[in-house]
Coordinates of C-alpha atoms in Angstrom, one line a residue:
X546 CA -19.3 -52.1 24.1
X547 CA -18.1 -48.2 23.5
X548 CA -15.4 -48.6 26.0
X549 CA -14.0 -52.3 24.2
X550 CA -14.1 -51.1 21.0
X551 CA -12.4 -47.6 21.2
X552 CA -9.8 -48.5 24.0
X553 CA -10.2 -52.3 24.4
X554 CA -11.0 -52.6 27.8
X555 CA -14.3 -53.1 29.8
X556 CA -15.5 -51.0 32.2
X557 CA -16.3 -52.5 35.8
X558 CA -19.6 -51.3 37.9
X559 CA -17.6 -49.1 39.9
X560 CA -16.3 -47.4 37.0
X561 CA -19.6 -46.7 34.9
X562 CA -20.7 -45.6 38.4
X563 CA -18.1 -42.7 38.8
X564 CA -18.5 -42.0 35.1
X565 CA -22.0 -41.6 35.5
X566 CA -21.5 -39.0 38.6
X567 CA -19.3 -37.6 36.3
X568 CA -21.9 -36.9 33.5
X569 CA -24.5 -35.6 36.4
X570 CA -21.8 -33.1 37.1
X571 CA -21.6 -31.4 34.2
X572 CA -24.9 -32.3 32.6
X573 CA -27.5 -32.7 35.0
X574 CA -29.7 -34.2 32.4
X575 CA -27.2 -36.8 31.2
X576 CA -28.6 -40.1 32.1
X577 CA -32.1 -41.8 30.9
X578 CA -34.6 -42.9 33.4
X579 CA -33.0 -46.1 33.0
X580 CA -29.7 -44.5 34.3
X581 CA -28.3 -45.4 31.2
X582 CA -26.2 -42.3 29.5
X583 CA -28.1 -40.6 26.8
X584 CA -26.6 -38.6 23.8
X585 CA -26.4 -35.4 25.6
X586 CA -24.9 -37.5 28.3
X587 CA -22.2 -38.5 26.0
X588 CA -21.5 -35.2 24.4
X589 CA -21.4 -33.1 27.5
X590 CA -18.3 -35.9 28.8
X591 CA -16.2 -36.0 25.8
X592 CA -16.6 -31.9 26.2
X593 CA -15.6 -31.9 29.7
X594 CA -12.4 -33.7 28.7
X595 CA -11.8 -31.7 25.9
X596 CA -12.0 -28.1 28.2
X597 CA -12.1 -29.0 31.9
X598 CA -9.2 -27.3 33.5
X599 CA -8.5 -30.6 35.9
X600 CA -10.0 -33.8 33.7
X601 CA -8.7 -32.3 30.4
X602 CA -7.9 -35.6 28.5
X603 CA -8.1 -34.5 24.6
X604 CA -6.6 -37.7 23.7
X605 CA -9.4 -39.4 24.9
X606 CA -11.7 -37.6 22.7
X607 CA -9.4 -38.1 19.5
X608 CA -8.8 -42.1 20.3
X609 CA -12.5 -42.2 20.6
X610 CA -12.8 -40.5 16.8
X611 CA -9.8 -42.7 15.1
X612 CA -11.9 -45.7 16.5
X613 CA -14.5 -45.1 14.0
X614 CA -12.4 -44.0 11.0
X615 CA -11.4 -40.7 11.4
X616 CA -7.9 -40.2 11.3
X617 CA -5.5 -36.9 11.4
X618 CA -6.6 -35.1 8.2
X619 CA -10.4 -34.6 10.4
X620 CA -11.3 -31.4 9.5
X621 CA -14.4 -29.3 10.8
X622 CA -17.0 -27.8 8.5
X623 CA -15.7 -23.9 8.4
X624 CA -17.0 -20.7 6.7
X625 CA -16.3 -20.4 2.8
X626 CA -13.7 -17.5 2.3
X627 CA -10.5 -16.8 0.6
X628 CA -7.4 -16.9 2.7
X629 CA -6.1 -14.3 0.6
X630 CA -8.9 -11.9 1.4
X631 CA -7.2 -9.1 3.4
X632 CA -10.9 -7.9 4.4
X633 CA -11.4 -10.3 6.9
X634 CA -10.4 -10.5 10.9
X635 CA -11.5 -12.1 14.1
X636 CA -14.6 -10.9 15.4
X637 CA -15.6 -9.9 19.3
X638 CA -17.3 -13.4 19.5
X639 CA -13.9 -14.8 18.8
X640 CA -12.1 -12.2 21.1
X641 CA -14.1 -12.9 23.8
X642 CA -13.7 -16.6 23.2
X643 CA -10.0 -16.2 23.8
X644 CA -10.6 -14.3 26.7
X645 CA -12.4 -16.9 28.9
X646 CA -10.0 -19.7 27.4
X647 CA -7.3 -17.7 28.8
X648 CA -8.9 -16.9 32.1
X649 CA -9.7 -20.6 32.3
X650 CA -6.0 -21.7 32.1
X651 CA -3.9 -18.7 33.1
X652 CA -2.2 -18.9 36.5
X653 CA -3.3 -17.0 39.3
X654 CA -0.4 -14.2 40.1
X655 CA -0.7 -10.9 40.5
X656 CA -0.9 -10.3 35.9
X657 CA -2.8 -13.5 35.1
X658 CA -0.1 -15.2 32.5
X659 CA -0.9 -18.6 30.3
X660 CA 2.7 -20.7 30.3
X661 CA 3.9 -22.3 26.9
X662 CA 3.6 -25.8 28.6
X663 CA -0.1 -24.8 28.8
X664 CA -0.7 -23.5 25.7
X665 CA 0.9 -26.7 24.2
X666 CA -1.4 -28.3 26.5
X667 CA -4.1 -27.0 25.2
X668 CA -2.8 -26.9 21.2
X669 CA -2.8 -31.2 21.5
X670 CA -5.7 -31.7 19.8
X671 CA -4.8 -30.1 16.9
X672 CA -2.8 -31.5 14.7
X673 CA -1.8 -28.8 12.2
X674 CA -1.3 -26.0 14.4
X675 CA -0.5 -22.5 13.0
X676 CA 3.6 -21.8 13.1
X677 CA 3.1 -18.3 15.2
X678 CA 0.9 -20.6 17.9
X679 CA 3.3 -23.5 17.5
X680 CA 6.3 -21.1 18.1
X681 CA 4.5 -17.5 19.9
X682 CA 8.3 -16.5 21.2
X683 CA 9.2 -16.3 17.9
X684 CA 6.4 -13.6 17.1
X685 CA 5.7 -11.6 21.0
X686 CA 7.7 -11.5 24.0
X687 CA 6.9 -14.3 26.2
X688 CA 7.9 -13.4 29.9
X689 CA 8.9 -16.5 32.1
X690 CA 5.1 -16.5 33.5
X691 CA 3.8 -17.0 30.1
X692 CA 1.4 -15.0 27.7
X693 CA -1.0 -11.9 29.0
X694 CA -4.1 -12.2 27.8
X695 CA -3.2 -9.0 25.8
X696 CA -0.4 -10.7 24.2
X697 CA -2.2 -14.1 24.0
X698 CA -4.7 -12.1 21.4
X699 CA -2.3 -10.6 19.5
X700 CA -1.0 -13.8 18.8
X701 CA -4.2 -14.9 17.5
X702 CA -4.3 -12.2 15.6
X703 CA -1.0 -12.4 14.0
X704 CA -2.0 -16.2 13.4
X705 CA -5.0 -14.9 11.2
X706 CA -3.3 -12.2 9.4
X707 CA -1.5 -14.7 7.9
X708 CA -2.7 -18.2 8.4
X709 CA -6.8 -17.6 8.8
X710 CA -8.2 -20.7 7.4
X711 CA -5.9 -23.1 10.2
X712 CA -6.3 -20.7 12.9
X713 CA -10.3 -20.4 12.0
X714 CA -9.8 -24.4 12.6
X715 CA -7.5 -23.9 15.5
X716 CA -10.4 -22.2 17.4
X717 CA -13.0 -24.5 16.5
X718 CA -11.1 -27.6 17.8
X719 CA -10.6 -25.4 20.9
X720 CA -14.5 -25.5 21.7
X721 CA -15.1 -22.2 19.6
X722 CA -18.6 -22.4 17.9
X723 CA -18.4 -22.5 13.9
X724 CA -21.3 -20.1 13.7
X725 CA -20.0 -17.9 15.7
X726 CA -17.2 -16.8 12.9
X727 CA -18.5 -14.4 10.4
X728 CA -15.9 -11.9 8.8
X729 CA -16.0 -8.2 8.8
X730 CA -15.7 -5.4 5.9
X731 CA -13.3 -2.9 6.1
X732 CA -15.9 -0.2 6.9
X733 CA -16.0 -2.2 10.5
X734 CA -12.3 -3.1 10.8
X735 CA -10.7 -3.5 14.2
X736 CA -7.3 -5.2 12.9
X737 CA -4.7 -3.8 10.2
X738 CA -1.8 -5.3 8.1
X739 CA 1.1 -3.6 7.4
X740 CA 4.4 -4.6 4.7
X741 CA 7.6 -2.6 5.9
X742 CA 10.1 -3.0 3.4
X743 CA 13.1 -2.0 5.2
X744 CA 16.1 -0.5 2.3
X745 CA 18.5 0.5 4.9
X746 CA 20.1 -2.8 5.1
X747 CA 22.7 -2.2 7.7
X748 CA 20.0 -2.6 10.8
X749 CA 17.4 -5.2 9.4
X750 CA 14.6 -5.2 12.3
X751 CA 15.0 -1.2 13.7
X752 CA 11.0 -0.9 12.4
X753 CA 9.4 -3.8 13.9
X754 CA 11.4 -3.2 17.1
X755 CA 9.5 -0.2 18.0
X756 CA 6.8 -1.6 17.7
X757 CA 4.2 -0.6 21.0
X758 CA 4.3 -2.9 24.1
X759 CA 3.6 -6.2 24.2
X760 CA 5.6 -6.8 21.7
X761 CA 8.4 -4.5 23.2
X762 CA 11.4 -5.0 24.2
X763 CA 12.6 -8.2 22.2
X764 CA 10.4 -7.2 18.9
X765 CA 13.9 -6.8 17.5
X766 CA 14.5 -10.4 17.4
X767 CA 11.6 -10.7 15.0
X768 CA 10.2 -11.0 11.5
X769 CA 6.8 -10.5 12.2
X770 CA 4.5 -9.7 15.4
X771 CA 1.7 -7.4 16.3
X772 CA 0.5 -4.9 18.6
X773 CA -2.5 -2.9 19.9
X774 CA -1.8 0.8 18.3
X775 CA -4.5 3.5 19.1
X776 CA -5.1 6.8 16.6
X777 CA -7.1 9.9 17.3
X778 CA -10.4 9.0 14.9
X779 CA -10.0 5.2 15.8
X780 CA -9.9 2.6 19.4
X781 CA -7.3 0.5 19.9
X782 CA -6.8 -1.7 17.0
X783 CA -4.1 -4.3 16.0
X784 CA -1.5 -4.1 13.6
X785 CA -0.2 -7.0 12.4
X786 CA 3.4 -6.2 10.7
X787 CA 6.0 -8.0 8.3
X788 CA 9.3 -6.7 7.8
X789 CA 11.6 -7.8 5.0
X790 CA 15.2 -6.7 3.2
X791 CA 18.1 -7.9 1.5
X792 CA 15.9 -8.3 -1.6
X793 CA 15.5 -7.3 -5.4
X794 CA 12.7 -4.8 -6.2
X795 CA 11.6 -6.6 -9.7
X796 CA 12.5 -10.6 -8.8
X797 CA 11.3 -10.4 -4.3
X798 CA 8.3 -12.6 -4.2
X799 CA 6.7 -10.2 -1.7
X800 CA 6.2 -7.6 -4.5
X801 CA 3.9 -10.2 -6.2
X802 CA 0.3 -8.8 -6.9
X803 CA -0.9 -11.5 -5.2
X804 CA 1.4 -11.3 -2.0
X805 CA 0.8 -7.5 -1.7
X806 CA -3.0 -7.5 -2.3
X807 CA -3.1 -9.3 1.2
X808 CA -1.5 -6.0 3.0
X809 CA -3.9 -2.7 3.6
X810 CA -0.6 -0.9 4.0
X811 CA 3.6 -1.1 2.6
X812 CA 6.0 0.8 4.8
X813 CA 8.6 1.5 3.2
X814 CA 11.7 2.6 4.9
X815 CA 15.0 4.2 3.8
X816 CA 18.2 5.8 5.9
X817 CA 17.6 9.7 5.2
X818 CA 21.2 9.8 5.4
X819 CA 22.1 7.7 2.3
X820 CA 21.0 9.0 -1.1
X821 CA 20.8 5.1 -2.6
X822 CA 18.8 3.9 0.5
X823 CA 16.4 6.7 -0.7
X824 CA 16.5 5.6 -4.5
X825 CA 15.6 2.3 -4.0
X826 CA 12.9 3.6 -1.3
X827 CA 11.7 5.2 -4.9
X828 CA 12.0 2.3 -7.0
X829 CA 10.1 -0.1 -4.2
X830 CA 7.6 2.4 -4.2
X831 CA 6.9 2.4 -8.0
X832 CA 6.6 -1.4 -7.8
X833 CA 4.0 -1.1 -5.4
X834 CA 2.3 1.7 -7.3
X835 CA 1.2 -1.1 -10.4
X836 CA -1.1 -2.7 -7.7
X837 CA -4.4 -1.2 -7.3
X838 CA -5.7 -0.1 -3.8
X839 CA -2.3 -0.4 -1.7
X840 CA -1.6 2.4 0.1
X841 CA 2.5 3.5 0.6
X842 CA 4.2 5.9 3.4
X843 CA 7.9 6.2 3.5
X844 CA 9.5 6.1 6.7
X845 CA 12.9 8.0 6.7
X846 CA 15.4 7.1 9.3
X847 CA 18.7 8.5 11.4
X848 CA 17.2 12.0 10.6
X849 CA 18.8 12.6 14.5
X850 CA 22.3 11.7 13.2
X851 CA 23.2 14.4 10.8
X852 CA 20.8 17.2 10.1
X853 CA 22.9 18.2 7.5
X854 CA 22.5 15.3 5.2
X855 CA 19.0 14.1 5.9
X856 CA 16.9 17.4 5.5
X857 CA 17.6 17.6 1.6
X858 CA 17.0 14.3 1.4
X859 CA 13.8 14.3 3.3
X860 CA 12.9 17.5 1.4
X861 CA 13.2 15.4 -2.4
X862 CA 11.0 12.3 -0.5
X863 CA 8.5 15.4 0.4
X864 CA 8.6 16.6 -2.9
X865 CA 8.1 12.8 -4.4
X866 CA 5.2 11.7 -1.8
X867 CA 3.3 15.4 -3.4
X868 CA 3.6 14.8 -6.9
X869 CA 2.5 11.6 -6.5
X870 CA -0.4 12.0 -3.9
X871 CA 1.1 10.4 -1.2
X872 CA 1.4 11.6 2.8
X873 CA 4.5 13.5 3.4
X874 CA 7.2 10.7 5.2
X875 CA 7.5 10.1 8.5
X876 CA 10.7 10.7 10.5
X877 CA 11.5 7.9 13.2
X878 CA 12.7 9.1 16.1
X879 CA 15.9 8.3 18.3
X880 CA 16.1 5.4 20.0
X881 CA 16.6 7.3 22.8
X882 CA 12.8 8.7 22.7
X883 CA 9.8 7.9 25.0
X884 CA 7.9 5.4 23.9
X885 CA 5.0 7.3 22.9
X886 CA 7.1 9.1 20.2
X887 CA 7.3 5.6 18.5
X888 CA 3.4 5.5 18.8
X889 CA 2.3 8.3 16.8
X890 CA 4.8 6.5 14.0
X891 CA 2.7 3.5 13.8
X892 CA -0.7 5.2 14.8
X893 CA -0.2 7.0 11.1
X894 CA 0.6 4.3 10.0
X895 CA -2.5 2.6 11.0
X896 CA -4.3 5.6 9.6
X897 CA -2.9 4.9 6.1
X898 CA -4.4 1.8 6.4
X899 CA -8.1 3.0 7.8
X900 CA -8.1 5.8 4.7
X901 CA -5.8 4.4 1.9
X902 CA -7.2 6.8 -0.6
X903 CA -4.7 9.7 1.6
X904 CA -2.3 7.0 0.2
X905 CA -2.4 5.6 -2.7
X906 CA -1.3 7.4 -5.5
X907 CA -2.7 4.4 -8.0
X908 CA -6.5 5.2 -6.2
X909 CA -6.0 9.1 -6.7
X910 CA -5.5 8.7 -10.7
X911 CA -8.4 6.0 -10.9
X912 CA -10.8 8.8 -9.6
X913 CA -9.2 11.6 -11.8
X914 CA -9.9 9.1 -14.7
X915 CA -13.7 8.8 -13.2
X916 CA -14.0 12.4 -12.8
X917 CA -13.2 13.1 -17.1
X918 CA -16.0 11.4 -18.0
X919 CA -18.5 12.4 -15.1
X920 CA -17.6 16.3 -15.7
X921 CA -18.3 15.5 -19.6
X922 CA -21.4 14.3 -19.1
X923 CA -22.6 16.7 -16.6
X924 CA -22.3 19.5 -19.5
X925 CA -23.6 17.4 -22.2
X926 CA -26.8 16.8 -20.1
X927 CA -26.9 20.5 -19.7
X928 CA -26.5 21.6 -23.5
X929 CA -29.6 18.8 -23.9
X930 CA -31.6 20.3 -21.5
X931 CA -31.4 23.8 -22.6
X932 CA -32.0 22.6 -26.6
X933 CA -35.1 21.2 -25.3
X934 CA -36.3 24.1 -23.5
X935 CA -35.1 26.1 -26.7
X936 CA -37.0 23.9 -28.9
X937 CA -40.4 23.4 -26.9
X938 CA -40.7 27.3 -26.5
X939 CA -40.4 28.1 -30.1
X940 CA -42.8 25.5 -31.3
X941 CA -45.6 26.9 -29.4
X942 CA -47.8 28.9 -31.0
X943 CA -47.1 32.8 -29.7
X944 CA -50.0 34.1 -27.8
X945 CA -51.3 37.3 -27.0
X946 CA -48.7 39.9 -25.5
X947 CA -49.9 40.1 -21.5
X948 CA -50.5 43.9 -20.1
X949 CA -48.2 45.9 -19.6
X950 CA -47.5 45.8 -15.5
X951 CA -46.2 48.9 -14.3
X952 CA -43.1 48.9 -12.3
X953 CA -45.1 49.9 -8.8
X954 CA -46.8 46.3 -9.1
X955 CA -44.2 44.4 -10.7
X956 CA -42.3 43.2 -7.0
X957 CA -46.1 41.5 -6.9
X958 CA -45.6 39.6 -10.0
X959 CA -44.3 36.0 -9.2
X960 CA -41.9 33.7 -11.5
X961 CA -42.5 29.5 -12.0
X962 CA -39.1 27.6 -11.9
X963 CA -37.3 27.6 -15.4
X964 CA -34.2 26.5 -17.1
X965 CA -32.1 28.6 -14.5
X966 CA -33.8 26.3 -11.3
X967 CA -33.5 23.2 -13.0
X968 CA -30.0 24.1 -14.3
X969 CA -28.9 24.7 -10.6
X970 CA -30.8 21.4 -9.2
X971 CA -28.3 19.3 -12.3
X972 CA -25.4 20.6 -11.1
X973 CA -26.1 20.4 -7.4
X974 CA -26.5 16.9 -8.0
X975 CA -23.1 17.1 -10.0
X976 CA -21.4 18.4 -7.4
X977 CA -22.9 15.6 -4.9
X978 CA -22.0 12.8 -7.0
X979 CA -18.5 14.2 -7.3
X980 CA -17.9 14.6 -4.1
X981 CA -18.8 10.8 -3.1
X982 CA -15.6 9.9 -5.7
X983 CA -13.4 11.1 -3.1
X984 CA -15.1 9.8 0.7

């Protein structure tokens, strides 16, 4: 009756038979004592054709679902959260997830790969697939074997960064358990997002380009991609980058509060050769500035070309990032340098992003502002506390002068705390609570 209603034809006893071996196969418990399938029967097959490597029929499964009235618009319960919440990020249930779907489909050479044929294969049933899954040569370099499981994350990744909600349903049409998605804080972050607003306009893409490998060599064909960076204090995380130019500081839709909120970091990067690249660096930055919690670092360029020109124009960005508590900027190197001389520009980079009160010149005046306040009430409480003391020592009635001690026996005399002790223990706790502002 299942079979005639969802695909109009009728199964013959040979057929039921191999569908039942079928079911034993992957669900040894599939079948009633009758013989007949059971539910867990049923569910274990349409799984099997939704991930078996050599019965993978999705369509099957989806023919089966319009046949009772759901239709392309089928969504899966998912966890409630903003897609604009830049705290959130795959977790190592989701990684590893990846991992075994990749293993499962990747070919068998000598660096396991996973073809774009496949991963269209396996993209079928969904229906409203992410653009950087739909297109991943646009975002990392695909080789002729396909994606690396390295480069199949970071595409996932860079899916998330800016598509989460569709790629949180992308994985859960893939087999991916719902329950299995919580989101992370910041304190336990593993993946960063970073703005470079590039305002040397006469090489558009020399940032992202240099990005570290997987992404390298053809990153320079690209808008946006991603990449594993490591730092000193942190593992290997991934940085998930944008790069944009050719735009006006007070009308580019990317300096919207509510488009930068969504980056931890903006990278903003100017030709240290050319005095107006390096006033429009300024203005960019002062946009930026009116959002709270975004760090900035500035990202001078062609500082290898002519020594002459760029050091006093490094020197003014120097001067600017200290006045306005911001990390000095960062010279890019030739593009003649190794590889790992590009990686300690984006492992600060990353940094910025882990700590962007080293940053964020916005964040350093909100805590001055907090500190006013805290300082003036540390010394009022003090004044109180002394009054009292004052005033509870001259109410008491005076009593009888003590003896005399003579100044043999006085190092056995022995003082209770006081105003001095309890002072000290008000302002220790001052200092404590001051010091948080700034973790």
């Amino acid at each position: 009756m299942f079979q005639s209603k969802c695909f109009d034809v009728v199964l013959t006893s040979s057929d039921l038979t191999l569908i039942k071996k079928l079911i034993l196969s992957v669900d040894p418990e599939g079948l009633n004592q009758l013989g007949d399938v059971n539910e867990s029967g049923f569910l274990a097959l349409n799984k099997h054709f939704l991930t078996s490597v050599n019965d993978r029929n999705p369509h099957t499964v989806w023919q089966a679902l319009r046949s009772f009235g759901f239709d392309n618009s089928f969504k899966r319960p998912l966890p409630s959260f903003s897609a604009s919440d830049r705290n959130l990020e795959l977790t190592s249930d989701a990684e590893a997830f990846l991992r075994r779907l990749h293993s499962r489909h990747a070919s068998s050479s000598a660096i396991p790969s996973l073809s774009v044929t496949t991963l269209n294969y396996l993209l079928e049933v969904v229906h409203d697939i992410p653009r950087h899954l739909r297109h991943p040569g646009s975002y990392v370099h695909v080789t002729t074997d396909g994606l690396t499981v390295e480069q199949f994350l970071l595409l996932f990744h860079l899916s998330f960064a800016f598509e989460p909600v569709e790629t949180v349903r992308t994985l859960c049409l893939l087999g991916f358990n719902d329950d299995q998605v919580p989101c992370h804080t910041p304190r336990n972050r593993r993946s960063f997002r970073c703005l470079v607003i590039n305002s040397n306009l006469t090489n558009r893409y020399q940032f992202i380009s240099t990005l570290p490998s997987p992404a390298h060599p053809r990153a320079a064909e690209f808008e946006e991609s991603a990449a594993f960076v490591t730092t000193p204090k942190l593992e290997s995380v991934v940085l998930a980058v944008k790069e944009i130019s050719d735009f006006n500081c007070t009308t580019s839709p990317e300096l919207h509060p509510m488009q930068i909120t969504r980056w931890d970091c903006v990278a903003i990067g100017f030709d240290s050769t050319d005095s107006e690249s390096l006033r429009i660096a300024f203005e960019i930055q002062r946009a930026v500035s009116k959002i709270p919690d975004v760090a900035t670092v500035f990202i001078g360029t062609n500082s290898f070309l002519n020594p002459e020109t760029s050091t006093p124009l490094l020197l003014e960005c120097s001067k600017y990032c200290e006045q306005h508590h911001l990390i000095s900027p960062i010279r890019l190197p030739s593009p003649s340098s190794t590889p790992d001389a590009f990686d300690e520009v984006w492992s600060t980079v990353v940094q910025v992003c882990h700590s962007p009160a080293t940053s964020c010149s916005n964040l350093r005046s909100r805590q001055l502002q907090r500190l006013v306040p805290l300082t003036v009430g540390v010394i009022v409480l003090s004044g109180a506390i002394v009054w009292w003391f004052g005033r509870s020592s001259s109410s008491k009635p005076k009593a009888a002068q003590p003896p005399v001690v003579p100044v043999a026996q006085q190092s056995a005399v022995t003082v209770g705390p006081g105003v001095d002790v309890l002072l000290a223990e008000v302002l220790d706790a001052a200092k404590s609570k001051l010091g948080r502002l700034f973790d």
